[in-house]
XYZ file of C-alpha atoms in Angstrom:
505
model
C 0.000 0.000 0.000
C 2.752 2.295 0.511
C 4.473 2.045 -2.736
C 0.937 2.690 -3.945
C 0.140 5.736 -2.425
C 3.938 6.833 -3.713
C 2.760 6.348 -7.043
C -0.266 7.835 -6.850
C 0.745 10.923 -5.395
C 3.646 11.009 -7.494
C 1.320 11.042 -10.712
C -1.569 13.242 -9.195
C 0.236 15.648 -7.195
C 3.485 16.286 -8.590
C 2.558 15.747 -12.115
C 5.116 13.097 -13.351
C 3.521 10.889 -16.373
C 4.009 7.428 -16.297
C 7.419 6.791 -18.006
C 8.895 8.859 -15.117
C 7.084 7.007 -12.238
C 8.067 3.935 -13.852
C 11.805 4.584 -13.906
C 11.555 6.410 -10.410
C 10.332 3.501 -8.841
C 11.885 0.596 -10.988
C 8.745 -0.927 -11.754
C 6.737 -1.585 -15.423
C 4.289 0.941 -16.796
C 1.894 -1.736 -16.907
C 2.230 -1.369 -12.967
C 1.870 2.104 -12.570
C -0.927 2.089 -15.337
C -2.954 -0.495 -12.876
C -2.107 1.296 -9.571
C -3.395 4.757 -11.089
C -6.765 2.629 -12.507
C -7.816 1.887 -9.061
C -10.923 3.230 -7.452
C -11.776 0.551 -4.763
C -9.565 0.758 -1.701
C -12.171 -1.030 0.181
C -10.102 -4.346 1.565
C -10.512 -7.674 0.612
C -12.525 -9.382 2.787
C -10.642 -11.623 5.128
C -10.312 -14.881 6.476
C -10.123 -16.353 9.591
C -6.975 -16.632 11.067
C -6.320 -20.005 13.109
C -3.265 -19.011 14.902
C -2.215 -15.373 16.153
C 1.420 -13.568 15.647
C 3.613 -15.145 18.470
C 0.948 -15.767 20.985
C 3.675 -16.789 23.525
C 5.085 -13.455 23.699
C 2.386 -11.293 24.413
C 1.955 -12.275 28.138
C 5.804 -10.756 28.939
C 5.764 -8.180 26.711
C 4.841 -5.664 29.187
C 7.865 -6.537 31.364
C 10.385 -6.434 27.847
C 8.916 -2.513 27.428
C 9.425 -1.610 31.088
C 13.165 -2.912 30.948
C 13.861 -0.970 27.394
C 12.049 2.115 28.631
C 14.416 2.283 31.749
C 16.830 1.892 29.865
C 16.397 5.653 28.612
C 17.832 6.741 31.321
C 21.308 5.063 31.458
C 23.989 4.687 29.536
C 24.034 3.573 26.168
C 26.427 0.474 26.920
C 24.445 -0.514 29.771
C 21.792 -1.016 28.255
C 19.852 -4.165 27.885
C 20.772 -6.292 24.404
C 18.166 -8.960 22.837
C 20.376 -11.834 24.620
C 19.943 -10.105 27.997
C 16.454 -9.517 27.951
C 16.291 -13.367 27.008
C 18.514 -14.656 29.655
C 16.669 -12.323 32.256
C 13.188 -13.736 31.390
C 14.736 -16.807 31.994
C 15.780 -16.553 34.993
C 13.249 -14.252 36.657
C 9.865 -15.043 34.723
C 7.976 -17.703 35.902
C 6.195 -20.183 33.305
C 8.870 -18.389 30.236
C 8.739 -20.200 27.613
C 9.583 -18.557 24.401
C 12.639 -18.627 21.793
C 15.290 -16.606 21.937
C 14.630 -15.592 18.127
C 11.091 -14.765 18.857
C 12.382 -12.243 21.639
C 14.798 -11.139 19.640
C 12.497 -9.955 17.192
C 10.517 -7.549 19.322
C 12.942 -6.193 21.241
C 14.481 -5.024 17.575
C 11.027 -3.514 17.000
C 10.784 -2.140 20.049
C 14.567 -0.294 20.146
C 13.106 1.177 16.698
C 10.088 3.064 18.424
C 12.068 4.059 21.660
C 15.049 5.692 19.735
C 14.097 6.928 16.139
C 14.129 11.004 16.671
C 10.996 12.501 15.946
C 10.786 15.910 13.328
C 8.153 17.142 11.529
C 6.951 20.367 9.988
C 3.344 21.675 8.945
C 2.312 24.048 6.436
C -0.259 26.508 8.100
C -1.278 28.480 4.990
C -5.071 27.428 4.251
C -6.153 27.109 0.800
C -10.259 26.652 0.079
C -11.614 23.256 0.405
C -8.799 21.836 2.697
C -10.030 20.928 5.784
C -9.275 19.996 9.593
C -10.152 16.770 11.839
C -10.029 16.545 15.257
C -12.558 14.863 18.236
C -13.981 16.151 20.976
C -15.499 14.978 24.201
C -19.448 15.491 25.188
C -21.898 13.742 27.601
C -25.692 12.598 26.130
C -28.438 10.829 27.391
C -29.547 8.034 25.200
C -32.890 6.440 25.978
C -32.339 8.154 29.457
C -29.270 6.864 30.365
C -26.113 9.257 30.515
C -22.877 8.265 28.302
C -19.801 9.645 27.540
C -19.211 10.272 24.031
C -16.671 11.486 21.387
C -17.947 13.739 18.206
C -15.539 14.322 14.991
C -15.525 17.398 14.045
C -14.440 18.591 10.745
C -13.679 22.427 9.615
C -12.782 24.641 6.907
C -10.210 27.301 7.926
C -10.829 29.405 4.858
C -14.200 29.753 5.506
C -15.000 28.298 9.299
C -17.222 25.949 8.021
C -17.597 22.967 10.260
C -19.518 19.660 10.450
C -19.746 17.015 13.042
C -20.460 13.563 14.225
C -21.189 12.283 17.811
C -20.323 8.661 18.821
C -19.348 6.337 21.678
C -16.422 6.087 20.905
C -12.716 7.500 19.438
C -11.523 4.422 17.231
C -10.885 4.157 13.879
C -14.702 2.783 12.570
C -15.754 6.314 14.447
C -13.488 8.203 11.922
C -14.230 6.065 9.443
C -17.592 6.505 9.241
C -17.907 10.000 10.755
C -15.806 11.190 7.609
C -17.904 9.172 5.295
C -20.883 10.595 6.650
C -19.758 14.100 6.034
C -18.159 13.515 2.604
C -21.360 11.683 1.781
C -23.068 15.622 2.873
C -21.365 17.541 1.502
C -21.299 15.835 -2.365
C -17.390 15.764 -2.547
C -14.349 15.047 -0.367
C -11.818 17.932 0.659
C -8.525 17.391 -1.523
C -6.506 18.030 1.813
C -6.983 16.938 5.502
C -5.330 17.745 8.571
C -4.715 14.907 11.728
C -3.311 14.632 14.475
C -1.108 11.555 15.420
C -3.568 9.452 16.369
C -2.691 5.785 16.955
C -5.556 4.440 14.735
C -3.590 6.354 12.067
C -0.303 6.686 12.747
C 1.999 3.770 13.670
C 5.128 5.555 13.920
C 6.532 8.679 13.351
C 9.547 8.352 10.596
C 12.408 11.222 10.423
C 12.265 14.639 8.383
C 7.998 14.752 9.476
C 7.390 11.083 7.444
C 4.401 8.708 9.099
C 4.438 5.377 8.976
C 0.345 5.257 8.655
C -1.789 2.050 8.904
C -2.765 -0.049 5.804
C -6.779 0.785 7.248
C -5.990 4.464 6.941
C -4.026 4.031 3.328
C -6.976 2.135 1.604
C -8.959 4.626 3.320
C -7.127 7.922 2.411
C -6.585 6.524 -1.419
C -9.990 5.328 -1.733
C -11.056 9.024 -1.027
C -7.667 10.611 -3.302
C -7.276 13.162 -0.563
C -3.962 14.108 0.884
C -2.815 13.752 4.346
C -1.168 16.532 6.396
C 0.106 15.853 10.199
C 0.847 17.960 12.997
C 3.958 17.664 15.384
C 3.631 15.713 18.499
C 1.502 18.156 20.847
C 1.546 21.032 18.955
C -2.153 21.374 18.607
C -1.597 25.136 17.923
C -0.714 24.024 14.304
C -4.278 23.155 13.348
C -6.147 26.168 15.669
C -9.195 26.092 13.429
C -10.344 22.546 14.618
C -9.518 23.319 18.448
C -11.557 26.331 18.475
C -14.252 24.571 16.197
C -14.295 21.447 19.068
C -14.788 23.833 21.710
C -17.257 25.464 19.643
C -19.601 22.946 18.901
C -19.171 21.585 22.455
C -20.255 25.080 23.550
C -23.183 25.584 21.430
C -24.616 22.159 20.593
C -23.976 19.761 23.678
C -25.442 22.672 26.361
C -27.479 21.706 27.814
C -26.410 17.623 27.841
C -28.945 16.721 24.878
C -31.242 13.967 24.439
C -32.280 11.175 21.928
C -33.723 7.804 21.676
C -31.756 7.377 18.506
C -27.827 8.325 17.931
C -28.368 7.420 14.281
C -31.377 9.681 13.595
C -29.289 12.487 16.362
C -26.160 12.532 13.437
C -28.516 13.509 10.778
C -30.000 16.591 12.967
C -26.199 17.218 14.137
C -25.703 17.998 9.942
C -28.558 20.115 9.548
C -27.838 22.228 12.803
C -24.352 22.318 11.103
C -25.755 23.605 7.704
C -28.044 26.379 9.785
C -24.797 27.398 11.617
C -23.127 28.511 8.444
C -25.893 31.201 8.299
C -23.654 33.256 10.461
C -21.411 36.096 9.821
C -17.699 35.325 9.557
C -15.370 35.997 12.281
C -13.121 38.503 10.123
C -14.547 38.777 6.416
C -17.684 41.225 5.719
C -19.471 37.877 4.336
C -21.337 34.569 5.829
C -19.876 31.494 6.750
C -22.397 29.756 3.730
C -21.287 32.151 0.906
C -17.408 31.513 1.991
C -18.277 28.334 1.924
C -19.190 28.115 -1.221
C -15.139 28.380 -2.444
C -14.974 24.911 -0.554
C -17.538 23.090 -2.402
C -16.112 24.319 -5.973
C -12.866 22.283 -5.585
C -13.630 19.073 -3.591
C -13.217 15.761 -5.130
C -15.877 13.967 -6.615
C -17.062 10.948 -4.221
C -15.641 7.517 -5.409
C -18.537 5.258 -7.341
C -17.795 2.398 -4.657
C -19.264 3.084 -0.987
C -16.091 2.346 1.393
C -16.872 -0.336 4.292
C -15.624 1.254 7.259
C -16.047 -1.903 9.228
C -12.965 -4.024 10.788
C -12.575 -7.528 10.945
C -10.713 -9.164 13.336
C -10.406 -13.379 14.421
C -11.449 -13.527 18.251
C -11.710 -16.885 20.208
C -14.906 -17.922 21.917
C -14.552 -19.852 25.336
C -16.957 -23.170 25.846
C -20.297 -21.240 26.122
C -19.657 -19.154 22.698
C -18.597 -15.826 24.105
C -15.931 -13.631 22.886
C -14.080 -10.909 24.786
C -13.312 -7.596 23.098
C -11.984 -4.668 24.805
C -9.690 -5.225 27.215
C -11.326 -8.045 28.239
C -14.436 -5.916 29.966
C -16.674 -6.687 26.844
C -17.818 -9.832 26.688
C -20.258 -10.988 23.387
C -22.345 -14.433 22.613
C -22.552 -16.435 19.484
C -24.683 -19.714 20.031
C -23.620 -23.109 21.147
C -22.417 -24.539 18.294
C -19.469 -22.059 17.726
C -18.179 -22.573 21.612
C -14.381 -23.197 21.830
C -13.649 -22.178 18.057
C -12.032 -19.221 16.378
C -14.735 -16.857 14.438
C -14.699 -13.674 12.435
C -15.908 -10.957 13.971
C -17.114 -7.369 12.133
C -16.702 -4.086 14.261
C -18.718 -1.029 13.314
C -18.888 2.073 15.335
C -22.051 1.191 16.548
C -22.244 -3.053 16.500
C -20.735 -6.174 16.848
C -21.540 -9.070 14.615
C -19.974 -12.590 14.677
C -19.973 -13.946 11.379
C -20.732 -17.666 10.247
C -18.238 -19.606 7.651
C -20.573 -18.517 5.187
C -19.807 -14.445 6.713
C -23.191 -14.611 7.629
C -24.235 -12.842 10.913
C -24.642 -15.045 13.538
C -26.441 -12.336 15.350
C -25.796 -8.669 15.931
C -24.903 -6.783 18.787
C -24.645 -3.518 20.320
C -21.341 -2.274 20.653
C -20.070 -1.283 24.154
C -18.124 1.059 25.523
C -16.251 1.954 28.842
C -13.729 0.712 30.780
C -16.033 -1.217 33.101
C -17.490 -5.149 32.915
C -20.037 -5.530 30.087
C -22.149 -8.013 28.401
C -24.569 -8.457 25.263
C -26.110 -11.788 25.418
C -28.293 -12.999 22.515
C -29.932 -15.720 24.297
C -32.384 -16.942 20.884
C -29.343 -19.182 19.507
C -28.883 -21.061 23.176
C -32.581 -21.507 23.280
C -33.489 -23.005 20.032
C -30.326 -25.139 20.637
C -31.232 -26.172 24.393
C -34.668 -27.011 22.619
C -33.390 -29.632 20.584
C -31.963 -31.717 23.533
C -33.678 -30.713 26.607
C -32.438 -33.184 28.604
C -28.667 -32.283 28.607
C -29.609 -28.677 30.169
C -28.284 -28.956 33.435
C -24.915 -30.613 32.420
C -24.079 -27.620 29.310
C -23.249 -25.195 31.653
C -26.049 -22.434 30.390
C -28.605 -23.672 32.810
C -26.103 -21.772 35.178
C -26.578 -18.361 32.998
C -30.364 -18.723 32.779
C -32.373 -16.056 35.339
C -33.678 -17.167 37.653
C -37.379 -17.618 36.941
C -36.591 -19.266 33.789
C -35.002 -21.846 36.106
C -37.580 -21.690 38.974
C -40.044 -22.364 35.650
C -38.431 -25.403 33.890
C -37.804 -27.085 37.785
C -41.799 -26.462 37.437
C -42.403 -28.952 34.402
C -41.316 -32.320 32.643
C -38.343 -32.962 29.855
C -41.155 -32.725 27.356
C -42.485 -29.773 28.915
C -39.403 -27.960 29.147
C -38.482 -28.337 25.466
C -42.275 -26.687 24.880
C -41.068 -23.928 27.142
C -37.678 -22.946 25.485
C -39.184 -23.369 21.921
C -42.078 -20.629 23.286
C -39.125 -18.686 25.182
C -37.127 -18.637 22.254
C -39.987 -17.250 19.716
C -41.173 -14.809 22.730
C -37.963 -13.563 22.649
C -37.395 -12.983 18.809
C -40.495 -10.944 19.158
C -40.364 -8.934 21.930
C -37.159 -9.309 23.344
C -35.744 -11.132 26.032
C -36.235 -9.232 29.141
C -40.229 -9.569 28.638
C -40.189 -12.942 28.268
C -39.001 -13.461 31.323
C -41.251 -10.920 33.092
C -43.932 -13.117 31.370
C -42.379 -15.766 33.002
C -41.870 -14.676 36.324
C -45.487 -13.595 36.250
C -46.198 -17.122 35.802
C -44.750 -18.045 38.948
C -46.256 -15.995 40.844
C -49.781 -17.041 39.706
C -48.608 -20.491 39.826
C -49.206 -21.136 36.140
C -46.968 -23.866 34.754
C -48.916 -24.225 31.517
C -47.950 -22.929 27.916
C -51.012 -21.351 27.114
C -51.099 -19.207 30.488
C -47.736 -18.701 29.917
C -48.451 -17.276 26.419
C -51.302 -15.296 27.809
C -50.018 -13.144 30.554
C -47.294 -12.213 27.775
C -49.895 -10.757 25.447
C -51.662 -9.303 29.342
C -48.016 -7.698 30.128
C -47.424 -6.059 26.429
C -47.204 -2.028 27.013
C -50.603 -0.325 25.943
C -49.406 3.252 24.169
C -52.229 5.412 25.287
C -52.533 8.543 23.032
C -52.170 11.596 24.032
C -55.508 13.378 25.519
C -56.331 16.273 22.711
C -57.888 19.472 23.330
C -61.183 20.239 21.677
C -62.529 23.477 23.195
C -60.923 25.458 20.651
C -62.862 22.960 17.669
C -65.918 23.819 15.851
C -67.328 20.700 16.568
C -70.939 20.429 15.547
C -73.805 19.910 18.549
C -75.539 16.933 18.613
C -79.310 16.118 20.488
C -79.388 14.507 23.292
C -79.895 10.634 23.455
C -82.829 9.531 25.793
C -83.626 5.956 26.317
C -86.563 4.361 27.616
C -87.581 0.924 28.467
C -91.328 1.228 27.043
C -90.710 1.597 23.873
C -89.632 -1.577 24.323
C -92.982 -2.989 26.019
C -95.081 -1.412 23.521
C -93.426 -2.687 20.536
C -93.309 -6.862 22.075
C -96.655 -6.551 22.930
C -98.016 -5.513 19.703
C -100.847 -7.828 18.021
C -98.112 -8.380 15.269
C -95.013 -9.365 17.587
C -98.065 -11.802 19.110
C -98.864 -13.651 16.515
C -95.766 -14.468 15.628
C -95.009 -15.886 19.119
């Protein structure tokens, strides 16, 4: 990817045909013809992996970077070598187990990061249509419960324009598909962007201001054609627009802490209270924000034809009952019974997590969490149309364990026929209406002492929410008068005891 984006930039930007690339970079035209054809960066879509990079290694590698980071501070001959840092793990590790070549390796790597000097320069004049990218940090309440989120914000220097994004989180699908979103907005793509060093981008920083960027952030940035400009290590000063536009839209859009049942449906409002925003008068020039921006719009780059996926894919390990841990271990995810103590593919988005089948099917979907705290997402549909199947191994697999209680107080409650009855009805309650009713339905039950399906199936229609509409006001109606009804028994009498009504008796 990096000889790529070479070529590319050599032929776009700098204006060298062909025959010149070709003989810059030792390579045939027929090369350089195919690498300038492209206009799909999107990447391939992967396979499971079976085994990870040195799995051995990664238990001790946090005791390898403490050594080599102390060694900073002494003397450059007394400094640990790859054959020490073997011999010492050797000796004071327990349960080391690794070759010396395989330690060797990474603590080459490692000297490479610690010692490389870091320069860098960045260009502050501001041209129309380049643009800056930075996130911020802002509180919401979704469905009424507070989180802590990060929005991308994106500005225009030349003209102040800005547009942002608000999501959970600060990883690369956020950026992904916060830029996306925006490009997607605004019809075009700006020709240059501005980043920080972000780690999502950036693996290392290379001498005379180079980056060593990711291969997720190449296919991205060539898939778009735009270029990509970096600041020095905290020098934040070097892109001011985007820290005053952060504060900004923190200032005037997140005060008070807003609202929403739906962060989806919140983004698209977020754009249009961006558009409105532009209404304003500039800062300096004698002319708005929107008719600036206009100078923007003229020279962006046309959208590719190919929507890029901005999801990741990544081979995770599930433990005997399915699950999969993801974030520093705190997140914890299900699949179903049948992929328990296996290696699957698993596709992040900014928003979900779905385990994928052989097929890269979804297995199911998730919600994707967030926080440095113990989470789980349990789909419990899969386990229940499997514990279905073969009731009678349900104690012994381990989930009768992760069952709630009333669902257990409930199968105790009926026969091995019975309870494969219940889990079929538990698992098609739950496709329906979710989980968390089913057992209320269940629980209700219970406590009515109603061990039966069709009770069971009953108080779940009983407990369904009602929406009662709001009352209306109709004082202020022309509504039209009608007479008053007056009923009286007689009428009745009269009419059954007519000579008629008697002889048909």
């Amino acid at each position: 990817m990096t000889q790529i984006d070479y070529i590319r930039k050599a032929f776009f930007e700098e204006g060298l045909n062909i025959s010149q690339i070709a003989k810059t970079f030792s390579c045939d035209r027929k090369t350089v013809r195919k690498y300038l054809a492209i206009e799909d960066f999107n990447q391939p879509f992967p396979k499971a992996k079976r085994v990870t990079e040195q799995p051995k290694l990664d238990s001790f590698k946090a005791v390898i970077d403490t050594w080599l980071t102390e060694d900073l501070k002494h003397r450059r001959k007394q400094r640990h070598s790859a054959r020490r840092v073997f011999d010492r793990l050797l000796s004071d590790v327990s349960g080391f187990n690794c070759s010396y070549r395989t330690v060797a390796a990474y603590v080459k790597l490692k000297k490479e990061q610690l010692y490389k000097p870091i320069k860098g320069a960045l260009p502050l004049l501001h041209k129309a249509g380049e643009a800056q990218v930075d996130f911020g940090t802002a509180d919401f309440y979704e469905n009424g419960l507070l989180c802590t989120g990060h929005y991308l914000n994106l500005s225009f220097p030349a003209s102040n324009a800005g547009y942002f994004q608000l999501f959970k989180g600060e990883n690369q699908e956020c950026l992904f598909e916060g830029l996306r979103t925006i490009f997607e907005h605004l019809g075009g793509v700006p020709p240059r962007l501005w980043f920080d060093n972000a780690s999502t981008i950036v693996k290392k920083i290379l001498k005379y201001g180079e980056r060593d960027l990711t291969a997720s952030f190449l296919r991205f940035k060539q898939h778009y054609n735009f270029t990509a400009v970096f600041c020095n290590p905290s020098s934040g000063n070097e892109k001011g627009n985007i820290e005053n536009k952060v504060g900004y839209h923190r200032r005037n859009f997140f005060v008070p802490v807003p609202s929403f049942e739906s962060l989806v449906a919140y983004n698209e409002e977020l754009l249009e209270k961006a558009v409105a925003d532009h209404q304003r008068d500039h800062y300096r020039f004698n002319n708005t924000i929107d008719e600036l921006h206009k100078k923007d719009k003229n020279v962006l780059l046309h959208l590719p034809a190919v929507p890029y996926d901005c999801s990741r894919y990544e081979t995770l390990k599930t433990d005997l009952y399915g699950k999969f841990k993801y974030g520093s271990t705190f997140h914890t995810y299900s699949t179903a019974p049948k992929y328990a103590a296996s290696r699957i593919l698993v596709q992040f988005t900014a928003s979900a997590v779905i385990p994928l089948d052989e097929s890269m099917r979804p297995i199911t979907k998730h919600k994707r969490l967030y926080g440095d705290f113990k989470q789980e997402q349990m789909d419990w549909i899969p386990y229940l149309t499997q514990l279905s199947r073969c009731p009678s191994a349900l104690k012994y697999s381990g989930i009768y364990e992760m069952l709630p209680n009333p669902v257990q107080d409930y199968l105790e409650k009926v026969d091995k026929p019975g309870q494969r009855n219940v889990l079929k009805v538990l698992a098609k309650l739950s496709q329906e209406n979710g989980f968390a009713r089913a057992v209320d339905s269940i629980a209700e039950a219970i406590r009515r002492d109603r061990t039966d399906l069709d009770s069971l199936l009953t108080l779940h229609k009983y407990l369904k929410p009602v929406h009662m509409p709001e009352t209306m006001d109709v004082s202020q109606l022309a509504l039209p008068e009608l007479p008053t009804f007056s009923f009286e028994a007689s009428q009745y009498d009269t009419m059954l005891l007519s000579p008629k009504a008697v002889a048909k008796c």
